Amino acid sequence: MVLGGKLIQHIPDSIEAALAHEQPNPRNEPGHVVKVAQGTQLHGIVGADELSVNSAHHQAAADAPAGVVVNATAPDGVIEASRRRVIASASACSGIPNF
C-alpha cells in the first residue's frame, strides 16, 4: 500500500465466492493452494506452479502498483505473494507461517 496499491479491507466483503483465507482447519494444515506465476523469483525458488499453503489473513492487496510483480494468487484471484522490482529488492507474502 505504501507503493500506491489498494487494500482489500476484508476479503469476504469484496471477493465473490472467496476462499477461507482465515482457514477454519488447524494452521499446521494447508488451507488452500496458490498458483505461482512462471518466470517470477518465487517460481525459481520453489520450482513449482502450485503450492499448498496455510492461510490466516482477511486482508489482501487489491492490485499491483507500478514496479510490483504479482508472484502468486489464490484460485479466487486474491494476491498471495508479490515482489517489488528494484536493485535492493523487497518481497511480501500475505501468508505467515504460524508453526
Coordinates of C-alpha atoms in Angstrom, one line a residue:
M1 CA 0.0 0.0 0.0
V2 CA 2.9 2.3 0.7
L3 CA 3.9 2.0 -3.0
G4 CA 0.5 3.2 -4.2
G5 CA -1.5 -0.1 -4.2
K6 CA -5.0 -0.5 -2.9
L7 CA -6.0 -2.7 0.1
I8 CA -8.9 -5.2 0.3
Q9 CA -10.0 -4.5 3.9
H10 CA -12.0 -7.7 4.3
I11 CA -11.8 -10.4 1.6
P12 CA -15.2 -11.9 2.2
D13 CA -16.9 -8.5 1.7
S14 CA -15.0 -7.8 -1.5
I15 CA -14.4 -11.1 -3.3
E16 CA -17.4 -13.0 -4.6
A17 CA -17.0 -16.8 -3.7
A18 CA -13.9 -16.1 -1.7
L19 CA -11.9 -18.9 -0.3
A20 CA -11.5 -19.2 3.5
H21 CA -8.4 -17.1 3.8
E22 CA -8.8 -17.3 7.6
Q23 CA -8.9 -21.1 7.4
P24 CA -11.0 -22.9 9.9
N25 CA -8.8 -26.0 10.0
P26 CA -5.6 -26.2 12.1
R27 CA -2.9 -23.7 11.0
N28 CA -0.4 -26.6 10.6
E29 CA -2.5 -27.9 7.7
P30 CA -2.9 -26.4 4.2
G31 CA -5.9 -24.1 3.8
H32 CA -5.8 -23.7 0.1
V33 CA -3.5 -23.7 -2.9
V34 CA -1.8 -20.8 -4.6
K35 CA -0.7 -20.6 -8.2
V36 CA 2.9 -19.4 -8.6
A37 CA 3.5 -17.2 -11.6
Q38 CA 6.1 -18.7 -14.0
G39 CA 9.2 -16.6 -14.6
T40 CA 9.0 -15.0 -11.1
Q41 CA 11.7 -15.2 -8.5
L42 CA 9.3 -17.1 -6.3
H43 CA 8.8 -19.7 -9.0
G44 CA 12.5 -20.0 -9.4
I45 CA 12.9 -20.6 -5.6
V46 CA 10.1 -23.1 -5.1
G47 CA 10.3 -24.7 -8.6
A48 CA 6.5 -25.3 -8.7
D49 CA 3.5 -23.9 -10.4
E50 CA 1.2 -24.5 -7.4
L51 CA 1.8 -24.7 -3.6
S52 CA -0.5 -25.8 -0.8
V53 CA -0.4 -23.1 1.9
N54 CA -1.9 -22.4 5.3
S55 CA -3.8 -19.1 5.5
A56 CA -4.5 -16.7 8.3
H57 CA -5.5 -13.3 6.8
H58 CA -8.6 -11.4 6.0
Q59 CA -6.9 -8.5 4.1
A60 CA -5.0 -8.6 0.8
A61 CA -3.5 -6.3 -1.8
A62 CA -6.2 -5.3 -4.3
D63 CA -3.8 -4.6 -7.1
A64 CA -0.1 -4.4 -8.0
P65 CA 1.1 -0.8 -8.4
A66 CA 3.9 0.1 -10.8
G67 CA 7.1 -1.7 -10.1
V68 CA 5.4 -4.6 -8.2
V69 CA 5.0 -8.0 -9.7
V70 CA 2.4 -10.5 -8.5
N71 CA 4.2 -13.8 -7.8
A72 CA 1.3 -15.9 -6.6
T73 CA -2.5 -15.8 -6.5
A74 CA -5.2 -17.9 -4.8
P75 CA -7.9 -19.6 -7.1
D76 CA -10.3 -16.8 -6.1
G77 CA -7.9 -14.2 -7.5
V78 CA -6.6 -12.9 -4.2
I79 CA -2.9 -11.8 -4.4
E80 CA -0.9 -14.0 -2.1
A81 CA 2.6 -13.0 -2.9
S82 CA 4.2 -10.0 -4.6
R83 CA 7.7 -8.6 -5.2
R84 CA 9.0 -5.1 -5.9
R85 CA 11.3 -4.8 -8.8
V86 CA 14.3 -2.7 -7.7
I87 CA 18.0 -3.2 -7.2
A88 CA 17.6 -3.7 -3.5
S89 CA 14.5 -6.0 -3.6
A90 CA 11.7 -6.4 -1.2
S91 CA 9.3 -9.3 -1.2
A92 CA 5.9 -9.9 0.5
C93 CA 3.6 -12.7 1.2
S94 CA 0.2 -12.4 2.9
G95 CA 0.5 -15.8 4.5
I96 CA 2.7 -16.1 7.6
P97 CA 3.8 -19.4 8.9
N98 CA 2.3 -19.9 12.4
F99 CA 4.0 -23.0 13.4

